[in-house]
């Protein structure tokens, strides 16, 4: 079992729809959770971080964390073609600054 | 300058060459990382430095040699590489939570696209 697993993708949604990206992790004592966006040919960019159970909203993005289920998700509302990218989930252990990354899910938003 | 700066952006080298990749962060972070990203593959952690001490070496071949002279600079020295080493090499920085309690994520540089011929 991988330490961090994401939807295999690719995921395709129409413009204006909600895109839902999911991630599960194996280390129960993980404390910090991140979502990165990576455009083709570019480096990853941090877009969301979440540390407590529940929802965290930032503009059109909502991160959801459920530590009991070891599950973290990212919702993108009113998806735009510019949201088309690979989204990486990353998890930090309880005493580590190092992140473990998932393989990424590629999202395509069709006009 | 702000953020994390990597140079060069592109590098083509022969298998017998020696070259170095440079990374500089202007964020006051105390941890720096080298990652390798090959085409259609996930990020592979290579090295971790925290407060200039190498805390992780992820079974990387000795033809890759890291150097961290201070908390703002990180180098990756390359020698006698193989064609399969061609990839995007990413530097990142963060705050090491074990020392500061700050749980922020990574800031990545733009990467060096390396081609070994």
PDB file of C-alpha atoms in Angstrom:
ATOM      1  CA  UNK A   1       0.000   0.000   0.000  1.00  0.00           C
ATOM      2  CA  UNK A   2       1.301   3.440  -0.937  1.00  0.00           C
ATOM      3  CA  UNK A   3       1.698   5.962   1.864  1.00  0.00           C
ATOM      4  CA  UNK A   4      -0.387   8.526  -0.031  1.00  0.00           C
ATOM      5  CA  UNK A   5      -2.887   7.432  -2.673  1.00  0.00           C
ATOM      6  CA  UNK A   6      -4.864   9.598  -5.068  1.00  0.00           C
ATOM      7  CA  UNK A   7      -7.556   8.955  -7.693  1.00  0.00           C
ATOM      8  CA  UNK A   8      -5.780   7.419 -10.659  1.00  0.00           C
ATOM      9  CA  UNK A   9      -7.431   9.891 -13.036  1.00  0.00           C
ATOM     10  CA  UNK A  10      -7.466  11.520 -15.447  1.00  0.00           C
ATOM     11  CA  UNK A  11     -10.500  13.489 -14.338  1.00  0.00           C
ATOM     12  CA  UNK A  12     -12.512  15.503 -16.838  1.00  0.00           C
ATOM     13  CA  UNK A  13     -15.266  17.972 -15.893  1.00  0.00           C
ATOM     14  CA  UNK A  14     -17.173  20.604 -17.872  1.00  0.00           C
ATOM     15  CA  UNK A  15     -16.543  24.271 -17.232  1.00  0.00           C
ATOM     16  CA  UNK A  16     -18.559  25.527 -14.274  1.00  0.00           C
ATOM     17  CA  UNK A  17     -18.859  22.103 -12.627  1.00  0.00           C
ATOM     18  CA  UNK A  18     -17.428  20.983  -9.303  1.00  0.00           C
ATOM     19  CA  UNK A  19     -14.216  18.961  -9.515  1.00  0.00           C
ATOM     20  CA  UNK A  20     -13.589  16.556  -6.639  1.00  0.00           C
ATOM     21  CA  UNK A  21     -10.097  15.220  -5.967  1.00  0.00           C
ATOM     22  CA  UNK A  22      -9.506  12.577  -3.323  1.00  0.00           C
ATOM     23  CA  UNK A  23      -6.538  11.377  -1.307  1.00  0.00           C
ATOM     24  CA  UNK A  24      -6.034   8.734   1.367  1.00  0.00           C
ATOM     25  CA  UNK A  25      -2.993   8.248   3.574  1.00  0.00           C
ATOM     26  CA  UNK A  26      -1.672   5.381   5.650  1.00  0.00           C
ATOM     27  CA  UNK A  27       0.136   7.067   8.586  1.00  0.00           C
ATOM     28  CA  UNK A  28      -2.453   7.605  11.321  1.00  0.00           C
ATOM     29  CA  UNK A  29      -0.350  10.191  13.136  1.00  0.00           C
ATOM     30  CA  UNK A  30      -0.057  12.508  10.126  1.00  0.00           C
ATOM     31  CA  UNK A  31      -0.580  16.118  11.128  1.00  0.00           C
ATOM     32  CA  UNK A  32      -0.317  18.374   8.085  1.00  0.00           C
ATOM     33  CA  UNK A  33      -1.961  18.019   4.686  1.00  0.00           C
ATOM     34  CA  UNK A  34      -1.364  19.947   1.502  1.00  0.00           C
ATOM     35  CA  UNK A  35      -2.635  20.260  -2.050  1.00  0.00           C
ATOM     36  CA  UNK A  36      -0.326  21.408  -4.824  1.00  0.00           C
ATOM     37  CA  UNK A  37      -1.188  22.320  -8.399  1.00  0.00           C
ATOM     38  CA  UNK A  38       1.298  21.547 -11.162  1.00  0.00           C
ATOM     39  CA  UNK A  39       0.793  22.851 -14.677  1.00  0.00           C
ATOM     40  CA  UNK A  40       2.430  20.919 -17.483  1.00  0.00           C
ATOM     41  CA  UNK A  41       6.133  21.734 -17.658  1.00  0.00           C
ATOM     42  CA  UNK A  42       6.033  23.793 -14.458  1.00  0.00           C
ATOM     43  CA  UNK A  43       6.884  23.145 -10.816  1.00  0.00           C
ATOM     44  CA  UNK A  44       4.266  22.389  -8.132  1.00  0.00           C
ATOM     45  CA  UNK A  45       2.591  25.326  -6.406  1.00  0.00           C
ATOM     46  CA  UNK A  46       1.045  25.104  -2.942  1.00  0.00           C
ATOM     47  CA  UNK A  47      -2.658  25.994  -3.122  1.00  0.00           C
ATOM     48  CA  UNK A  48      -4.172  24.666   0.112  1.00  0.00           C
ATOM     49  CA  UNK A  49      -3.049  23.456   3.518  1.00  0.00           C
ATOM     50  CA  UNK A  50      -5.233  21.915   6.223  1.00  0.00           C
ATOM     51  CA  UNK A  51      -4.403  20.701   9.707  1.00  0.00           C
ATOM     52  CA  UNK A  52      -7.728  20.090  11.518  1.00  0.00           C
ATOM     53  CA  UNK A  53     -10.739  17.938  10.770  1.00  0.00           C
ATOM     54  CA  UNK A  54     -13.422  19.667   8.757  1.00  0.00           C
ATOM     55  CA  UNK A  55     -13.512  22.026   5.832  1.00  0.00           C
ATOM     56  CA  UNK A  56     -11.236  24.893   4.887  1.00  0.00           C
ATOM     57  CA  UNK A  57     -12.330  27.249   2.147  1.00  0.00           C
ATOM     58  CA  UNK A  58     -10.206  29.603   0.044  1.00  0.00           C
ATOM     59  CA  UNK A  59     -12.036  31.191  -2.852  1.00  0.00           C
ATOM     60  CA  UNK A  60     -13.241  28.451  -5.197  1.00  0.00           C
ATOM     61  CA  UNK A  61     -11.179  25.811  -3.386  1.00  0.00           C
ATOM     62  CA  UNK A  62     -12.311  23.776  -0.376  1.00  0.00           C
ATOM     63  CA  UNK A  63     -10.102  21.259   1.386  1.00  0.00           C
ATOM     64  CA  UNK A  64     -11.778  18.621   3.530  1.00  0.00           C
ATOM     65  CA  UNK A  65      -9.993  16.516   6.153  1.00  0.00           C
ATOM     66  CA  UNK A  66     -11.243  13.446   8.012  1.00  0.00           C
ATOM     67  CA  UNK A  67      -8.460  12.044  10.180  1.00  0.00           C
ATOM     68  CA  UNK A  68     -10.578   9.134  11.423  1.00  0.00           C
ATOM     69  CA  UNK A  69     -11.004   7.935   7.837  1.00  0.00           C
ATOM     70  CA  UNK A  70      -7.481   9.065   6.856  1.00  0.00           C
ATOM     71  CA  UNK A  71      -8.962  10.971   3.971  1.00  0.00           C
ATOM     72  CA  UNK A  72      -8.383  14.415   2.527  1.00  0.00           C
ATOM     73  CA  UNK A  73     -10.087  15.937  -0.490  1.00  0.00           C
ATOM     74  CA  UNK A  74     -10.032  19.064  -2.611  1.00  0.00           C
ATOM     75  CA  UNK A  75     -13.152  20.518  -4.182  1.00  0.00           C
ATOM     76  CA  UNK A  76     -12.918  23.084  -6.950  1.00  0.00           C
ATOM     77  CA  UNK A  77     -16.167  24.957  -7.507  1.00  0.00           C
ATOM     78  CA  UNK A  78     -17.057  26.678 -10.779  1.00  0.00           C
ATOM     79  CA  UNK A  79     -14.161  24.903 -12.514  1.00  0.00           C
ATOM     80  CA  UNK A  80     -12.369  26.900 -15.189  1.00  0.00           C
ATOM     81  CA  UNK A  81     -10.182  25.719 -18.083  1.00  0.00           C
ATOM     82  CA  UNK A  82      -7.271  27.387 -16.253  1.00  0.00           C
ATOM     83  CA  UNK A  83      -7.738  24.828 -13.459  1.00  0.00           C
ATOM     84  CA  UNK A  84      -6.580  22.094 -15.847  1.00  0.00           C
ATOM     85  CA  UNK A  85      -3.442  20.722 -14.203  1.00  0.00           C
ATOM     86  CA  UNK A  86      -2.115  17.858 -12.124  1.00  0.00           C
ATOM     87  CA  UNK A  87      -3.058  18.085  -8.443  1.00  0.00           C
ATOM     88  CA  UNK A  88      -0.707  16.582  -5.884  1.00  0.00           C
ATOM     89  CA  UNK A  89      -1.714  15.579  -2.377  1.00  0.00           C
ATOM     90  CA  UNK A  90       1.055  15.727   0.257  1.00  0.00           C
ATOM     91  CA  UNK A  91       1.098  14.587   3.873  1.00  0.00           C
ATOM     92  CA  UNK A  92       3.508  15.345   6.757  1.00  0.00           C
ATOM     93  CA  UNK A  93       4.010  12.963   9.646  1.00  0.00           C
ATOM     94  CA  UNK A  94       3.749  14.013  13.277  1.00  0.00           C
ATOM     95  CA  UNK A  95       7.399  14.912  13.685  1.00  0.00           C
ATOM     96  CA  UNK A  96       8.610  15.472  10.161  1.00  0.00           C
ATOM     97  CA  UNK A  97       9.005  18.517   8.001  1.00  0.00           C
ATOM     98  CA  UNK A  98       9.270  16.177   5.052  1.00  0.00           C
ATOM     99  CA  UNK A  99       6.190  15.675   2.885  1.00  0.00           C
ATOM    100  CA  UNK A 100       5.162  12.421   1.248  1.00  0.00           C
ATOM    101  CA  UNK A 101       3.498  13.040  -2.107  1.00  0.00           C
ATOM    102  CA  UNK A 102       0.840  11.104  -3.958  1.00  0.00           C
ATOM    103  CA  UNK A 103       1.199  10.310  -7.639  1.00  0.00           C
ATOM    104  CA  UNK A 104      -1.135  13.152  -8.601  1.00  0.00           C
ATOM    105  CA  UNK A 105      -4.472  13.387 -10.392  1.00  0.00           C
ATOM    106  CA  UNK A 106      -4.667  15.137 -13.743  1.00  0.00           C
ATOM    107  CA  UNK A 107      -7.731  17.344 -14.117  1.00  0.00           C
ATOM    108  CA  UNK A 108      -9.040  18.622 -17.435  1.00  0.00           C
ATOM    109  CA  UNK A 109     -11.768  21.269 -17.462  1.00  0.00           C
ATOM    110  CA  UNK A 110     -13.505  21.375 -20.835  1.00  0.00           C
ATOM    111  CA  UNK A 111     -14.956  24.678 -22.098  1.00  0.00           C
TER     112      UNK A 111
ATOM    113  CA  UNK B   1      14.577  38.333  -5.201  1.00  0.00           C
ATOM    114  CA  UNK B   2      11.873  36.345  -3.525  1.00  0.00           C
ATOM    115  CA  UNK B   3      10.912  32.679  -3.307  1.00  0.00           C
ATOM    116  CA  UNK B   4      13.112  29.837  -4.455  1.00  0.00           C
ATOM    117  CA  UNK B   5      15.452  30.359  -7.398  1.00  0.00           C
ATOM    118  CA  UNK B   6      17.020  27.506  -9.342  1.00  0.00           C
ATOM    119  CA  UNK B   7      19.755  27.749 -11.952  1.00  0.00           C
ATOM    120  CA  UNK B   8      20.227  26.796 -14.661  1.00  0.00           C
ATOM    121  CA  UNK B   9      16.689  26.333 -16.029  1.00  0.00           C
ATOM    122  CA  UNK B  10      17.914  23.919 -18.693  1.00  0.00           C
ATOM    123  CA  UNK B  11      21.054  21.791 -18.828  1.00  0.00           C
ATOM    124  CA  UNK B  12      22.347  19.380 -21.451  1.00  0.00           C
ATOM    125  CA  UNK B  13      25.376  17.392 -20.410  1.00  0.00           C
ATOM    126  CA  UNK B  14      27.371  14.444 -21.641  1.00  0.00           C
ATOM    127  CA  UNK B  15      27.843  11.346 -19.558  1.00  0.00           C
ATOM    128  CA  UNK B  16      31.434  12.284 -18.747  1.00  0.00           C
ATOM    129  CA  UNK B  17      30.733  15.875 -17.732  1.00  0.00           C
ATOM    130  CA  UNK B  18      30.613  17.389 -14.268  1.00  0.00           C
ATOM    131  CA  UNK B  19      28.030  20.064 -13.567  1.00  0.00           C
ATOM    132  CA  UNK B  20      26.223  21.574 -10.596  1.00  0.00           C
ATOM    133  CA  UNK B  21      22.663  22.684  -9.999  1.00  0.00           C
ATOM    134  CA  UNK B  22      22.111  25.638  -7.706  1.00  0.00           C
ATOM    135  CA  UNK B  23      19.165  26.536  -5.504  1.00  0.00           C
ATOM    136  CA  UNK B  24      18.702  29.651  -3.391  1.00  0.00           C
ATOM    137  CA  UNK B  25      15.773  30.463  -1.096  1.00  0.00           C
ATOM    138  CA  UNK B  26      14.870  33.917   0.201  1.00  0.00           C
ATOM    139  CA  UNK B  27      12.059  32.847   2.529  1.00  0.00           C
ATOM    140  CA  UNK B  28      13.909  32.336   5.792  1.00  0.00           C
ATOM    141  CA  UNK B  29      13.145  28.615   5.731  1.00  0.00           C
ATOM    142  CA  UNK B  30      15.388  26.157   7.545  1.00  0.00           C
ATOM    143  CA  UNK B  31      14.880  23.021   5.452  1.00  0.00           C
ATOM    144  CA  UNK B  32      15.702  22.396   1.817  1.00  0.00           C
ATOM    145  CA  UNK B  33      15.036  19.445  -0.483  1.00  0.00           C
ATOM    146  CA  UNK B  34      16.016  17.981  -3.825  1.00  0.00           C
ATOM    147  CA  UNK B  35      13.346  16.085  -5.790  1.00  0.00           C
ATOM    148  CA  UNK B  36      13.518  14.307  -9.135  1.00  0.00           C
ATOM    149  CA  UNK B  37      10.517  14.221 -11.432  1.00  0.00           C
ATOM    150  CA  UNK B  38      10.701  12.022 -14.518  1.00  0.00           C
ATOM    151  CA  UNK B  39       8.146  12.100 -17.316  1.00  0.00           C
ATOM    152  CA  UNK B  40       4.781  10.773 -16.161  1.00  0.00           C
ATOM    153  CA  UNK B  41       6.236   9.662 -12.829  1.00  0.00           C
ATOM    154  CA  UNK B  42       5.626  10.943  -9.304  1.00  0.00           C
ATOM    155  CA  UNK B  43       8.001  13.141  -7.371  1.00  0.00           C
ATOM    156  CA  UNK B  44      10.980  11.222  -5.996  1.00  0.00           C
ATOM    157  CA  UNK B  45      12.642  12.587  -2.869  1.00  0.00           C
ATOM    158  CA  UNK B  46      16.432  12.623  -3.191  1.00  0.00           C
ATOM    159  CA  UNK B  47      17.886  14.590  -0.276  1.00  0.00           C
ATOM    160  CA  UNK B  48      16.684  16.540   2.747  1.00  0.00           C
ATOM    161  CA  UNK B  49      18.680  19.161   4.621  1.00  0.00           C
ATOM    162  CA  UNK B  50      17.482  20.664   7.883  1.00  0.00           C
ATOM    163  CA  UNK B  51      19.542  23.477   9.398  1.00  0.00           C
ATOM    164  CA  UNK B  52      22.305  22.581   6.918  1.00  0.00           C
ATOM    165  CA  UNK B  53      22.496  19.003   8.176  1.00  0.00           C
ATOM    166  CA  UNK B  54      21.658  16.223   5.752  1.00  0.00           C
ATOM    167  CA  UNK B  55      18.857  14.322   7.443  1.00  0.00           C
ATOM    168  CA  UNK B  56      17.888  12.046   4.607  1.00  0.00           C
ATOM    169  CA  UNK B  57      19.555  10.457   1.622  1.00  0.00           C
ATOM    170  CA  UNK B  58      16.952   8.439  -0.194  1.00  0.00           C
ATOM    171  CA  UNK B  59      19.178   5.717  -1.704  1.00  0.00           C
ATOM    172  CA  UNK B  60      20.405   8.062  -4.384  1.00  0.00           C
ATOM    173  CA  UNK B  61      23.365   6.923  -6.559  1.00  0.00           C
ATOM    174  CA  UNK B  62      26.703   8.455  -5.636  1.00  0.00           C
ATOM    175  CA  UNK B  63      26.888  10.240  -8.998  1.00  0.00           C
ATOM    176  CA  UNK B  64      24.567  12.778  -7.326  1.00  0.00           C
ATOM    177  CA  UNK B  65      26.258  14.704  -4.525  1.00  0.00           C
ATOM    178  CA  UNK B  66      24.415  17.387  -2.523  1.00  0.00           C
ATOM    179  CA  UNK B  67      25.940  20.317  -0.682  1.00  0.00           C
ATOM    180  CA  UNK B  68      24.278  22.756   1.688  1.00  0.00           C
ATOM    181  CA  UNK B  69      26.750  25.469   2.775  1.00  0.00           C
ATOM    182  CA  UNK B  70      24.088  27.491   4.630  1.00  0.00           C
ATOM    183  CA  UNK B  71      20.335  27.538   5.142  1.00  0.00           C
ATOM    184  CA  UNK B  72      19.749  29.623   2.012  1.00  0.00           C
ATOM    185  CA  UNK B  73      21.766  27.677  -0.539  1.00  0.00           C
ATOM    186  CA  UNK B  74      21.646  24.127  -1.828  1.00  0.00           C
ATOM    187  CA  UNK B  75      23.668  22.532  -4.603  1.00  0.00           C
ATOM    188  CA  UNK B  76      23.443  19.247  -6.453  1.00  0.00           C
ATOM    189  CA  UNK B  77      26.744  18.193  -7.986  1.00  0.00           C
ATOM    190  CA  UNK B  78      26.459  15.853 -10.955  1.00  0.00           C
ATOM    191  CA  UNK B  79      29.112  13.587 -12.479  1.00  0.00           C
ATOM    192  CA  UNK B  80      29.153  10.628 -14.860  1.00  0.00           C
ATOM    193  CA  UNK B  81      25.387  10.656 -15.216  1.00  0.00           C
ATOM    194  CA  UNK B  82      23.366   8.181 -17.259  1.00  0.00           C
ATOM    195  CA  UNK B  83      20.679   8.937 -19.860  1.00  0.00           C
ATOM    196  CA  UNK B  84      18.021   7.657 -17.428  1.00  0.00           C
ATOM    197  CA  UNK B  85      18.968  10.549 -15.123  1.00  0.00           C
ATOM    198  CA  UNK B  86      17.345  12.957 -17.566  1.00  0.00           C
ATOM    199  CA  UNK B  87      14.480  14.562 -15.653  1.00  0.00           C
ATOM    200  CA  UNK B  88      13.195  17.727 -14.011  1.00  0.00           C
ATOM    201  CA  UNK B  89      15.137  18.400 -10.807  1.00  0.00           C
ATOM    202  CA  UNK B  90      13.208  20.424  -8.283  1.00  0.00           C
ATOM    203  CA  UNK B  91      14.469  22.233  -5.232  1.00  0.00           C
ATOM    204  CA  UNK B  92      12.060  23.099  -2.428  1.00  0.00           C
ATOM    205  CA  UNK B  93      12.232  24.786   0.962  1.00  0.00           C
ATOM    206  CA  UNK B  94      10.045  24.747   4.060  1.00  0.00           C
ATOM    207  CA  UNK B  95      10.087  25.285   7.791  1.00  0.00           C
ATOM    208  CA  UNK B  96      11.117  22.139   9.682  1.00  0.00           C
ATOM    209  CA  UNK B  97       8.282  21.729  12.197  1.00  0.00           C
ATOM    210  CA  UNK B  98      10.434  19.797  14.639  1.00  0.00           C
ATOM    211  CA  UNK B  99      12.286  22.985  15.393  1.00  0.00           C
ATOM    212  CA  UNK B 100       9.782  25.744  14.852  1.00  0.00           C
ATOM    213  CA  UNK B 101       6.336  24.234  15.042  1.00  0.00           C
ATOM    214  CA  UNK B 102       5.510  25.974  11.774  1.00  0.00           C
ATOM    215  CA  UNK B 103       3.628  23.509   9.620  1.00  0.00           C
ATOM    216  CA  UNK B 104       3.769  25.249   6.281  1.00  0.00           C
ATOM    217  CA  UNK B 105       4.162  23.365   3.045  1.00  0.00           C
ATOM    218  CA  UNK B 106       6.876  23.544   0.447  1.00  0.00           C
ATOM    219  CA  UNK B 107       7.841  26.354  -1.860  1.00  0.00           C
ATOM    220  CA  UNK B 108       9.309  24.895  -5.024  1.00  0.00           C
ATOM    221  CA  UNK B 109      11.767  26.462  -7.411  1.00  0.00           C
ATOM    222  CA  UNK B 110      11.093  26.470 -11.144  1.00  0.00           C
ATOM    223  CA  UNK B 111      13.276  23.418 -11.608  1.00  0.00           C
ATOM    224  CA  UNK B 112      16.198  22.465 -13.838  1.00  0.00           C
ATOM    225  CA  UNK B 113      15.329  20.427 -16.908  1.00  0.00           C
ATOM    226  CA  UNK B 114      18.314  18.075 -17.268  1.00  0.00           C
ATOM    227  CA  UNK B 115      19.092  16.101 -20.408  1.00  0.00           C
ATOM    228  CA  UNK B 116      21.951  13.609 -20.371  1.00  0.00           C
ATOM    229  CA  UNK B 117      23.280  12.692 -23.814  1.00  0.00           C
TER     230      UNK B 117
END
